[in-house]
Structures are given as C-alpha cells and as structure tokens.
Amino acid sequence: MENADKKRVLVVTSDNEHAKAAKNSLSSFGITEITVIENSLAALDKLKSNAYDIILCDQDAKHIPGWLFIKEVKVAGELPNVPAVLFGKSAQPDTDEHLQEYGVIRYLKSPFTSSNLDFLIHSTLSLATTSGTVENKYTKAKSTFLEDRFDEAGKLFTELKALTK
C-alpha cells in the first residue's frame, strides 16, 4: 500500500489482546506510527495535539464507550474526515448505516481472526488513501479550496463529480 508507513494510527483499547492484534496487523502493512492509548479520555486529550489518519477504537474502552468516543471526535470536528474501525466484545452499538454516518467503516465483533482484521484495515487504508466517503471528499475539497490549494481541490472535485454521476 502506497505511503502506508507514513500513516499515523490511533488505537484506543485497554485490552492487551486487541492492542497486540491491531499493532501486528498495522505493522504488516508497513505502518510504524501506531499510538495505543488505554482509555478514551486520554485519547481525547491526545487528539488535541496530534493528528491521525485512522482510528481503531474498542467499543469497551475505559471511561467513554468507543462509539460515543468516535461520535464525539467527529462532532467536535477534531478529525472529521478520518476513517474509524470500531471493535469489541459487546454487541454492535448501532446500525451499520448510522455507524457509517460518523465515519465508522465497520464494527468488528471479537473474538476476530487476524485475517478479518487485516482485511478491514486494508479496506480502511484504501479509504484513507482515496480521501473517504462522498461527504468527506466534499469537505476535504472545500477545505483545500479555501486554503488556496487549487490544484489539489480541483482533483478532489473532479473525483467527487465522477462518484456522484
């Protein structure tokens, strides 16, 4: 995967097995910048001073459940265009459609196999590389235009136009 090693990933979990599986899977794609934080409150603080390309979050995270953590991150505008993977031992917290509205690629119920996690991370990396969903593409294109990065904005608007035909 192109530029995978330059991706920065935030993993929010206190489960050692989940952390290990995530790190192994991410490392297999050449990603070296992996930050594992054990609770969601500390992760929210970390997001104030650090940017990430992907979030992997445990639904059973300490202090704030993963789904609420992801919604807070998206609504607060900390990382509005960042794809997220939600996983955990508990039942899926909401419908696929509602999860996807907030950038969650998929909910992965544990125990999960390494091949399932690898596939999901590969899909998420692909999404991050292509700049995300239609809404995310529009937000990113608009932002680059407002920052006077016209060439990049033009490419994103062209990509968006092709997707919405």
mmCIF file of C-alpha atoms in Angstrom:
data_model
loop_
_atom_site.group_PDB
_atom_site.id
_atom_site.type_symbol
_atom_site.label_atom_id
_atom_site.label_comp_id
_atom_site.label_asym_id
_atom_site.label_seq_id
_atom_site.Cartn_x
_atom_site.Cartn_y
_atom_site.Cartn_z
ATOM 1 C CA MET A 1 0.000 0.000 0.000
ATOM 2 C CA GLU A 2 1.417 3.336 -1.051
ATOM 3 C CA ASN A 3 2.632 5.591 1.792
ATOM 4 C CA ALA A 4 1.225 3.205 4.413
ATOM 5 C CA ASP A 5 4.303 3.710 6.571
ATOM 6 C CA LYS A 6 3.533 7.438 6.783
ATOM 7 C CA LYS A 7 0.027 6.853 8.134
ATOM 8 C CA ARG A 8 -0.497 7.681 11.792
ATOM 9 C CA VAL A 9 -2.916 5.413 13.604
ATOM 10 C CA LEU A 10 -4.575 5.851 16.980
ATOM 11 C CA VAL A 11 -5.658 2.647 18.739
ATOM 12 C CA VAL A 12 -7.905 3.109 21.778
ATOM 13 C CA THR A 13 -8.169 -0.055 23.887
ATOM 14 C CA SER A 14 -7.226 -1.382 27.295
ATOM 15 C CA ASP A 15 -7.465 -4.988 26.090
ATOM 16 C CA ASN A 16 -3.920 -6.278 25.573
ATOM 17 C CA GLU A 17 -5.035 -8.871 23.010
ATOM 18 C CA HIS A 18 -6.842 -6.240 20.945
ATOM 19 C CA ALA A 19 -3.840 -3.899 21.125
ATOM 20 C CA LYS A 20 -1.472 -6.670 20.072
ATOM 21 C CA ALA A 21 -3.706 -7.783 17.181
ATOM 22 C CA ALA A 22 -4.081 -4.190 15.943
ATOM 23 C CA LYS A 23 -0.332 -3.499 16.141
ATOM 24 C CA ASN A 24 0.507 -6.756 14.343
ATOM 25 C CA SER A 25 -1.994 -6.082 11.589
ATOM 26 C CA LEU A 26 -0.940 -2.448 11.118
ATOM 27 C CA SER A 27 2.733 -3.416 11.116
ATOM 28 C CA SER A 28 2.075 -5.995 8.402
ATOM 29 C CA PHE A 29 1.009 -3.073 6.171
ATOM 30 C CA GLY A 30 4.210 -1.188 6.946
ATOM 31 C CA ILE A 31 2.639 1.264 9.383
ATOM 32 C CA THR A 32 5.092 2.293 12.064
ATOM 33 C CA GLU A 33 3.397 5.278 13.707
ATOM 34 C CA ILE A 34 0.946 3.481 15.990
ATOM 35 C CA THR A 35 -0.202 5.113 19.216
ATOM 36 C CA VAL A 36 -2.032 2.859 21.678
ATOM 37 C CA ILE A 37 -3.947 4.614 24.434
ATOM 38 C CA GLU A 38 -5.716 2.655 27.159
ATOM 39 C CA ASN A 39 -8.689 4.960 27.780
ATOM 40 C CA SER A 40 -10.851 7.226 25.723
ATOM 41 C CA LEU A 41 -10.457 10.318 27.928
ATOM 42 C CA ALA A 42 -6.680 10.239 27.457
ATOM 43 C CA ALA A 43 -7.256 9.671 23.733
ATOM 44 C CA LEU A 44 -9.435 12.801 23.506
ATOM 45 C CA ASP A 45 -6.617 14.793 25.137
ATOM 46 C CA LYS A 46 -4.086 13.277 22.713
ATOM 47 C CA LEU A 47 -6.219 14.365 19.738
ATOM 48 C CA LYS A 48 -5.930 17.994 20.810
ATOM 49 C CA SER A 49 -2.242 17.998 19.929
ATOM 50 C CA ASN A 50 -1.861 15.148 17.416
ATOM 51 C CA ALA A 51 -3.418 14.294 14.069
ATOM 52 C CA TYR A 52 -4.124 10.730 12.946
ATOM 53 C CA ASP A 53 -5.072 9.156 9.628
ATOM 54 C CA ILE A 54 -7.054 6.246 11.054
ATOM 55 C CA ILE A 55 -8.685 5.455 14.399
ATOM 56 C CA LEU A 56 -9.166 1.924 15.740
ATOM 57 C CA CYS A 57 -11.362 2.036 18.827
ATOM 58 C CA ASP A 58 -12.606 -0.570 21.271
ATOM 59 C CA GLN A 59 -16.333 -0.308 21.988
ATOM 60 C CA ASP A 60 -15.472 -1.452 25.504
ATOM 61 C CA ALA A 61 -12.898 1.330 26.038
ATOM 62 C CA LYS A 62 -12.468 2.719 29.543
ATOM 63 C CA HIS A 63 -14.409 5.865 30.529
ATOM 64 C CA ILE A 64 -16.264 6.512 27.239
ATOM 65 C CA PRO A 65 -17.545 3.639 25.049
ATOM 66 C CA GLY A 66 -15.858 3.530 21.642
ATOM 67 C CA TRP A 67 -18.982 4.509 19.690
ATOM 68 C CA LEU A 68 -19.538 7.603 21.822
ATOM 69 C CA PHE A 69 -15.828 8.428 21.585
ATOM 70 C CA ILE A 70 -15.928 8.318 17.771
ATOM 71 C CA LYS A 71 -19.113 10.410 17.654
ATOM 72 C CA GLU A 72 -17.511 12.982 19.974
ATOM 73 C CA VAL A 73 -14.377 13.160 17.812
ATOM 74 C CA LYS A 74 -16.426 13.637 14.646
ATOM 75 C CA VAL A 75 -18.975 16.095 16.053
ATOM 76 C CA ALA A 76 -16.289 18.168 17.784
ATOM 77 C CA GLY A 77 -14.515 18.460 14.450
ATOM 78 C CA GLU A 78 -11.231 17.060 15.805
ATOM 79 C CA LEU A 79 -10.812 14.637 12.878
ATOM 80 C CA PRO A 80 -13.952 14.916 10.744
ATOM 81 C CA ASN A 81 -12.543 13.085 7.708
ATOM 82 C CA VAL A 82 -10.704 10.262 9.452
ATOM 83 C CA PRO A 83 -11.997 6.734 8.911
ATOM 84 C CA ALA A 84 -12.560 4.674 12.044
ATOM 85 C CA VAL A 85 -12.842 0.991 12.876
ATOM 86 C CA LEU A 86 -14.883 0.052 15.910
ATOM 87 C CA PHE A 87 -14.382 -3.327 17.564
ATOM 88 C CA GLY A 88 -15.287 -5.031 20.800
ATOM 89 C CA LYS A 89 -16.690 -7.941 22.727
ATOM 90 C CA SER A 90 -20.123 -6.383 23.182
ATOM 91 C CA ALA A 91 -22.877 -6.241 20.581
ATOM 92 C CA GLN A 92 -22.692 -3.716 17.738
ATOM 93 C CA PRO A 93 -23.869 -0.414 19.283
ATOM 94 C CA ASP A 94 -25.951 0.831 16.331
ATOM 95 C CA THR A 95 -26.905 0.055 12.728
ATOM 96 C CA ASP A 96 -24.238 -0.109 10.021
ATOM 97 C CA GLU A 97 -25.799 2.915 8.328
ATOM 98 C CA HIS A 98 -25.682 5.054 11.472
ATOM 99 C CA LEU A 99 -22.112 3.974 12.264
ATOM 100 C CA GLN A 100 -21.059 4.875 8.724
ATOM 101 C CA GLU A 101 -22.566 8.357 9.056
ATOM 102 C CA TYR A 102 -19.803 9.063 11.568
ATOM 103 C CA GLY A 103 -17.001 7.506 9.534
ATOM 104 C CA VAL A 104 -17.013 4.040 11.090
ATOM 105 C CA ILE A 105 -16.039 1.611 8.359
ATOM 106 C CA ARG A 106 -17.333 -1.403 10.205
ATOM 107 C CA TYR A 107 -17.922 -2.905 13.628
ATOM 108 C CA LEU A 108 -15.764 -5.981 14.188
ATOM 109 C CA LYS A 109 -17.029 -8.247 16.966
ATOM 110 C CA SER A 110 -14.340 -10.075 18.880
ATOM 111 C CA PRO A 111 -13.016 -12.609 19.020
ATOM 112 C CA PHE A 112 -11.965 -11.843 15.460
ATOM 113 C CA THR A 113 -9.434 -13.536 13.235
ATOM 114 C CA SER A 114 -6.283 -11.775 12.142
ATOM 115 C CA SER A 115 -7.395 -12.166 8.509
ATOM 116 C CA ASN A 116 -10.672 -10.325 9.275
ATOM 117 C CA LEU A 117 -8.768 -7.533 10.987
ATOM 118 C CA ASP A 118 -6.193 -7.403 8.173
ATOM 119 C CA PHE A 119 -8.960 -7.144 5.559
ATOM 120 C CA LEU A 120 -10.720 -4.395 7.493
ATOM 121 C CA ILE A 121 -7.508 -2.414 7.998
ATOM 122 C CA HIS A 122 -6.601 -2.823 4.321
ATOM 123 C CA SER A 123 -10.055 -1.507 3.351
ATOM 124 C CA THR A 124 -9.678 1.386 5.778
ATOM 125 C CA LEU A 125 -6.227 2.244 4.425
ATOM 126 C CA SER A 126 -7.662 2.229 0.912
ATOM 127 C CA LEU A 127 -10.424 4.573 2.013
ATOM 128 C CA ALA A 128 -7.935 6.881 3.728
ATOM 129 C CA THR A 129 -5.815 6.935 0.565
ATOM 130 C CA THR A 130 -8.794 7.853 -1.610
ATOM 131 C CA SER A 131 -9.872 10.557 0.852
ATOM 132 C CA GLY A 132 -13.004 8.853 2.182
ATOM 133 C CA THR A 133 -16.723 8.969 1.586
ATOM 134 C CA VAL A 134 -18.528 11.403 -0.698
ATOM 135 C CA GLU A 135 -19.246 13.722 2.239
ATOM 136 C CA ASN A 136 -15.642 13.543 3.361
ATOM 137 C CA LYS A 137 -14.380 14.190 -0.170
ATOM 138 C CA TYR A 138 -16.573 17.285 -0.403
ATOM 139 C CA THR A 139 -15.383 18.571 2.998
ATOM 140 C CA LYS A 140 -11.759 17.964 2.064
ATOM 141 C CA ALA A 141 -12.146 19.564 -1.387
ATOM 142 C CA LYS A 142 -13.852 22.608 0.095
ATOM 143 C CA SER A 143 -11.155 22.934 2.749
ATOM 144 C CA THR A 144 -8.294 22.726 0.227
ATOM 145 C CA PHE A 145 -10.037 25.309 -1.969
ATOM 146 C CA LEU A 146 -10.412 27.707 0.973
ATOM 147 C CA GLU A 147 -6.713 27.206 1.780
ATOM 148 C CA ASP A 148 -5.831 28.311 -1.792
ATOM 149 C CA ARG A 149 -4.592 24.833 -2.736
ATOM 150 C CA PHE A 150 -6.463 24.990 -6.030
ATOM 151 C CA ASP A 151 -4.734 22.131 -7.861
ATOM 152 C CA GLU A 152 -5.486 19.664 -5.072
ATOM 153 C CA ALA A 153 -9.042 20.999 -4.686
ATOM 154 C CA GLY A 154 -9.635 20.624 -8.421
ATOM 155 C CA LYS A 155 -8.546 16.993 -8.358
ATOM 156 C CA LEU A 156 -10.816 16.263 -5.396
ATOM 157 C CA PHE A 157 -13.817 17.996 -7.005
ATOM 158 C CA THR A 158 -13.177 16.021 -10.229
ATOM 159 C CA GLU A 159 -13.062 12.775 -8.237
ATOM 160 C CA LEU A 160 -16.233 13.795 -6.408
ATOM 161 C CA LYS A 161 -18.025 14.616 -9.651
ATOM 162 C CA ALA A 162 -17.180 11.176 -11.056
ATOM 163 C CA LEU A 163 -18.523 9.497 -7.911
ATOM 164 C CA THR A 164 -21.831 11.358 -7.919
ATOM 165 C CA LYS A 165 -22.825 10.841 -11.572
#
